[in-house]
Coordinates of C-alpha atoms and ligand atoms in Angstrom, one line a residue:
M264 CA 11.3 10.7 0.1
A265 CA 10.7 9.7 3.8
E266 CA 14.0 8.4 5.5
R267 CA 12.9 4.7 5.0
P268 CA 11.2 3.7 2.0
Y269 CA 8.3 1.6 2.4
I270 CA 8.2 -0.5 -0.7
V271 CA 5.2 -3.3 -0.6
G272 CA 4.3 -5.7 -3.2
N273 CA 0.5 -6.6 -3.4
W274 CA 0.3 -10.0 -4.6
K275 CA -3.6 -9.8 -5.7
M276 CA -5.1 -13.2 -6.8
N277 CA -1.8 -14.5 -7.3
G278 CA 0.2 -17.2 -5.6
T279 CA 0.0 -21.0 -4.2
R280 CA 2.2 -22.5 -1.9
A281 CA 4.5 -23.0 -4.7
M282 CA 5.2 -19.6 -4.6
L283 CA 6.6 -19.2 -1.3
S284 CA 9.9 -19.9 -2.6
E285 CA 9.7 -16.3 -4.3
A286 CA 8.4 -14.9 -0.6
R287 CA 11.5 -16.9 1.1
A288 CA 13.8 -15.1 -1.6
I289 CA 12.3 -11.8 -1.0
D290 CA 13.1 -12.4 2.9
R291 CA 16.2 -13.0 2.6
A292 CA 17.2 -10.3 0.1
A293 CA 15.7 -7.5 1.9
Q294 CA 17.9 -8.5 5.4
R295 CA 20.7 -6.7 2.8
Y296 CA 19.1 -3.7 1.8
M297 CA 18.0 -2.5 5.3
K298 CA 17.5 0.6 4.1
V299 CA 14.1 0.3 2.6
E300 CA 11.3 -1.4 4.5
V301 CA 9.8 -4.3 2.6
A302 CA 6.5 -6.1 3.1
L303 CA 4.1 -8.3 1.0
A304 CA 0.5 -8.6 0.7
P305 CA -0.2 -12.2 -0.2
P306 CA -3.5 -14.0 -0.8
A307 CA -5.1 -14.6 2.3
T308 CA -4.6 -18.2 2.1
L309 CA -1.1 -18.0 1.7
I310 CA -0.2 -15.2 5.4
H311 CA 0.3 -17.7 7.5
A312 CA 2.4 -19.5 5.2
V313 CA 4.8 -16.2 4.8
H314 CA 4.6 -15.3 8.2
R315 CA 6.0 -18.5 9.4
E316 CA 9.1 -18.2 6.6
A317 CA 9.3 -14.2 7.1
E318 CA 12.2 -12.8 8.9
Q319 CA 12.5 -9.4 7.9
I320 CA 9.6 -8.4 5.6
G321 CA 6.2 -7.4 7.2
I322 CA 3.3 -9.2 6.3
G323 CA -0.3 -7.9 5.2
A324 CA -3.6 -8.7 4.0
Q325 CA -5.4 -7.0 1.2
D326 CA -8.5 -6.8 2.5
C327 CA -10.7 -7.5 5.9
H328 CA -14.6 -7.3 6.6
P329 CA -15.6 -4.5 8.8
G330 CA -17.6 -6.5 11.3
E331 CA -15.5 -8.5 14.1
A332 CA -17.0 -12.3 13.7
G333 CA -20.6 -14.1 12.6
A334 CA -22.6 -15.0 9.3
H335 CA -20.6 -13.5 6.8
T336 CA -19.9 -16.7 4.3
G337 CA -16.3 -16.5 2.6
D338 CA -15.4 -13.2 4.5
V339 CA -12.4 -13.1 7.0
S340 CA -12.2 -10.3 9.9
A341 CA -9.1 -8.2 10.6
A342 CA -8.8 -10.0 14.3
M343 CA -8.4 -13.4 12.2
I344 CA -5.7 -11.8 9.8
A345 CA -3.6 -10.2 12.5
D346 CA -4.6 -13.9 14.1
A347 CA -3.0 -15.6 10.6
G348 CA 0.5 -13.1 11.2
A349 CA -0.8 -10.2 9.2
K350 CA 0.8 -6.6 10.7
F351 CA -0.9 -4.6 8.2
V352 CA -3.8 -4.3 5.7
I353 CA -4.4 -2.8 2.3
L354 CA -7.9 -1.6 2.0
G355 CA -10.2 0.6 -0.2
H356 CA -7.6 -0.7 -3.2
S357 CA -9.7 -0.1 -6.9
E358 CA -9.9 -3.1 -7.9
R359 CA -12.7 -3.7 -4.2
R360 CA -14.4 -0.7 -5.1
Q361 CA -14.8 -1.3 -8.4
G362 CA -14.9 -5.2 -8.6
H363 CA -16.8 -5.5 -4.9
G364 CA -18.6 -2.2 -4.9
E365 CA -17.2 -1.0 -2.3
S366 CA -17.9 2.3 -0.6
D367 CA -16.2 5.1 1.1
A368 CA -18.4 4.5 3.8
L369 CA -17.8 0.3 4.1
I370 CA -14.0 1.6 3.7
A371 CA -14.1 4.1 6.5
D372 CA -15.6 1.1 8.9
K373 CA -13.1 -1.2 7.5
V374 CA -10.4 1.1 8.6
Q375 CA -11.9 1.3 11.7
S376 CA -12.0 -2.3 12.5
A377 CA -8.7 -3.0 11.2
I378 CA -7.1 -0.7 13.6
A379 CA -9.2 -1.9 16.4
A380 CA -7.6 -5.3 15.8
G381 CA -3.9 -3.6 16.1
L382 CA -3.4 -3.8 12.4
R383 CA -1.7 -0.7 10.3
V384 CA -3.4 0.0 7.4
I385 CA -2.8 1.0 3.6
L386 CA -5.6 3.0 2.7
C387 CA -5.9 3.3 -1.3
C388 CA -7.0 6.1 -3.3
G389 CA -7.2 7.2 -7.4
E390 CA -9.2 8.5 -9.9
N391 CA -10.0 6.7 -13.0
A392 CA -8.9 8.1 -16.7
E393 CA -12.2 9.9 -17.0
T394 CA -12.0 11.9 -13.9
R395 CA -8.3 13.1 -14.8
D396 CA -9.1 14.6 -18.0
A397 CA -11.9 16.2 -16.7
G398 CA -9.3 18.1 -14.3
K399 CA -11.5 16.6 -11.0
A400 CA -8.5 13.8 -10.4
E401 CA -7.5 15.6 -6.9
E402 CA -10.9 16.7 -5.5
F403 CA -12.1 13.0 -6.2
V404 CA -8.8 11.6 -4.5
L405 CA -9.3 13.8 -1.7
G406 CA -12.6 13.3 -1.0
Q407 CA -12.2 9.3 -0.7
L408 CA -9.3 10.1 1.7
R409 CA -11.6 12.8 3.5
A410 CA -14.4 9.5 3.7
A411 CA -12.2 7.2 4.8
L412 CA -9.5 8.6 7.1
P413 CA -10.2 7.6 10.6
K414 CA -10.1 10.5 13.4
I415 CA -7.0 9.1 15.7
E416 CA -4.6 10.5 17.8
D417 CA -1.8 8.0 16.6
A418 CA -2.3 8.1 12.9
G419 CA 1.6 8.4 12.4
D420 CA 1.8 4.8 13.6
R421 CA -0.9 3.1 12.4
L422 CA -1.4 4.8 8.6
T423 CA 0.1 4.8 5.3
V424 CA -2.0 6.3 1.7
A425 CA -1.2 4.4 -1.4
Y426 CA -2.3 7.0 -4.3
E427 CA -2.6 4.6 -7.2
P428 CA -4.4 5.9 -10.1
I429 CA -6.7 3.6 -11.7
W430 CA -5.5 4.3 -15.4
A431 CA -1.7 3.9 -14.4
I432 CA -2.6 0.1 -12.8
G433 CA -1.5 -2.7 -14.5
T434 CA -1.0 -0.9 -17.9
G435 CA 2.6 -0.3 -18.1
R436 CA 2.2 3.6 -17.7
A437 CA 3.0 5.1 -14.8
A438 CA 1.8 8.2 -13.8
K439 CA 4.1 11.2 -14.7
P440 CA 6.6 12.4 -11.7
S441 CA 5.2 15.8 -12.3
D442 CA 1.7 14.6 -11.3
I443 CA 2.4 12.5 -8.8
E444 CA 4.4 15.0 -7.0
A445 CA 1.4 17.5 -7.5
M446 CA -1.0 14.7 -6.0
H447 CA 0.9 13.8 -3.0
G448 CA 1.8 17.2 -2.4
A449 CA -2.4 17.7 -2.3
I450 CA -2.6 14.5 0.0
R451 CA 0.0 15.7 2.3
E452 CA -1.5 18.9 3.0
L453 CA -4.7 17.1 3.5
L454 CA -2.7 14.7 6.3
D455 CA -1.6 18.0 7.6
E456 CA -4.7 19.6 7.8
M457 CA -6.2 16.7 9.5
Y458 CA -3.4 15.1 12.4
G459 CA -1.2 18.4 12.4
E460 CA 2.1 18.4 11.0
A461 CA 4.1 16.2 13.2
E462 CA 2.1 13.2 13.1
S463 CA 1.3 13.5 9.2
A464 CA 5.1 14.1 8.8
K465 CA 5.2 10.1 10.2
I466 CA 2.9 8.8 7.2
R467 CA 4.1 7.7 4.3
I468 CA 2.5 8.3 1.3
L469 CA 3.0 5.3 -1.4
Y470 CA 2.8 5.5 -5.3
G471 CA 1.2 2.7 -7.2
G472 CA 0.8 2.2 -10.6
S473 CA 2.9 0.2 -13.0
V474 CA 6.1 0.7 -10.9
D475 CA 8.9 -2.0 -12.0
S476 CA 12.7 -1.7 -11.7
K477 CA 13.1 0.7 -14.6
N478 CA 11.0 3.7 -13.2
A479 CA 11.3 3.1 -9.7
P480 CA 14.5 5.5 -9.0
T481 CA 13.2 8.2 -10.4
I482 CA 9.4 7.5 -8.7
L483 CA 11.2 7.3 -5.4
A484 CA 12.9 10.3 -5.9
V485 CA 9.8 12.2 -6.2
P486 CA 8.9 14.8 -3.3
E487 CA 6.5 12.9 -1.0
V488 CA 7.0 9.7 -2.3
G489 CA 7.4 7.3 0.6
G490 CA 7.6 4.2 -1.2
A491 CA 5.8 2.3 -3.5
L492 CA 2.7 -0.5 -3.9
V493 CA 3.8 -2.5 -6.5
G494 CA 1.3 -5.4 -8.1
G495 CA 2.6 -7.1 -11.0
A496 CA 6.3 -6.6 -10.3
S497 CA 5.8 -7.8 -7.1
L498 CA 5.3 -11.5 -8.2
T499 CA 8.9 -12.5 -8.7
A500 CA 12.2 -12.0 -6.4
E501 CA 14.0 -10.9 -9.0
K502 CA 11.7 -8.2 -10.4
F503 CA 10.6 -7.2 -7.0
L504 CA 13.9 -7.1 -5.4
G505 CA 15.2 -4.8 -8.7
I506 CA 13.2 -2.0 -7.3
V507 CA 14.1 -2.7 -3.6
V508 CA 17.5 -1.8 -5.1
G509 CA 16.2 1.4 -6.6
G510 CA 14.7 2.5 -3.2
S511 CA 17.7 1.7 -1.6
E512 CA 20.0 4.1 -3.7
T513 CA 17.6 6.8 -3.7
V514 CA 18.0 6.7 0.3
E515 CA 20.7 9.4 1.3
A516 CA 23.6 7.9 2.7
Ligands
13P627 P1 0.4 -2.9 -10.8 O1 2.0 -2.6 -10.4 O2 0.6 -4.1 -11.5 O3 0.6 -2.0 -11.8 O4 -0.6 -2.8 -9.9 C1 -0.7 -1.7 -9.0 C2 -1.4 -2.2 -7.8 O5 -2.6 -2.0 -8.4 C3 -0.9 -2.1 -6.0 O6 -1.6 -2.5 -5.5

């Protein structure tokens, strides 16, 4: 476990201004759990409002366009989300890869433009059930990462990786600790190879997929798990804080 676990809530396409009270409650409570780094990625429409309310937690976006500006109806650029108060952006989530046909090459471009705009990136990877059953999960995930990880000097300050097996997202069936450990170990080897051990050591590898307050302490104690990317259980302060408390307890006193 990294010294300070990173617990990130991904609200996906959920949340109107009525949910600002949940974000506020998460922010206030996060101030009591300083051993954990807490962050929220609300929908784009709420980034600015959550940013204005938050004193402790980091605020991020769930996607950005690879271009700087121009004729891209409906899209938002990295600079725009940074201007709204985002400090990081989640890229390459499987719901964008599947729902919007995002390729590794497009995701690589998005990573570059996010970093150029001064954002930190949470780069997601993860295999589907078929690929896992075929024994090809590791090869697939490392391929996704090799294609999209940027060649930069200060990777440790810029990057977080999130391993989210597709079959575990929203299903209530989190991956087994032994499978998480094996995959995170393989990802760490790749990061060591790409960036060198010193820079790699600063990059946290999050697990995502049906994390809740019950399984969080076990998952967060798995070697090479540096935190969690949480969907459904991040939508209320009560559920999300249960995970933050779990993260706090796994940090050695
Ligand atoms: P759930 O926690 O709802 O399974 O979602 C995980 C996820 O996709 C976070 O990005």
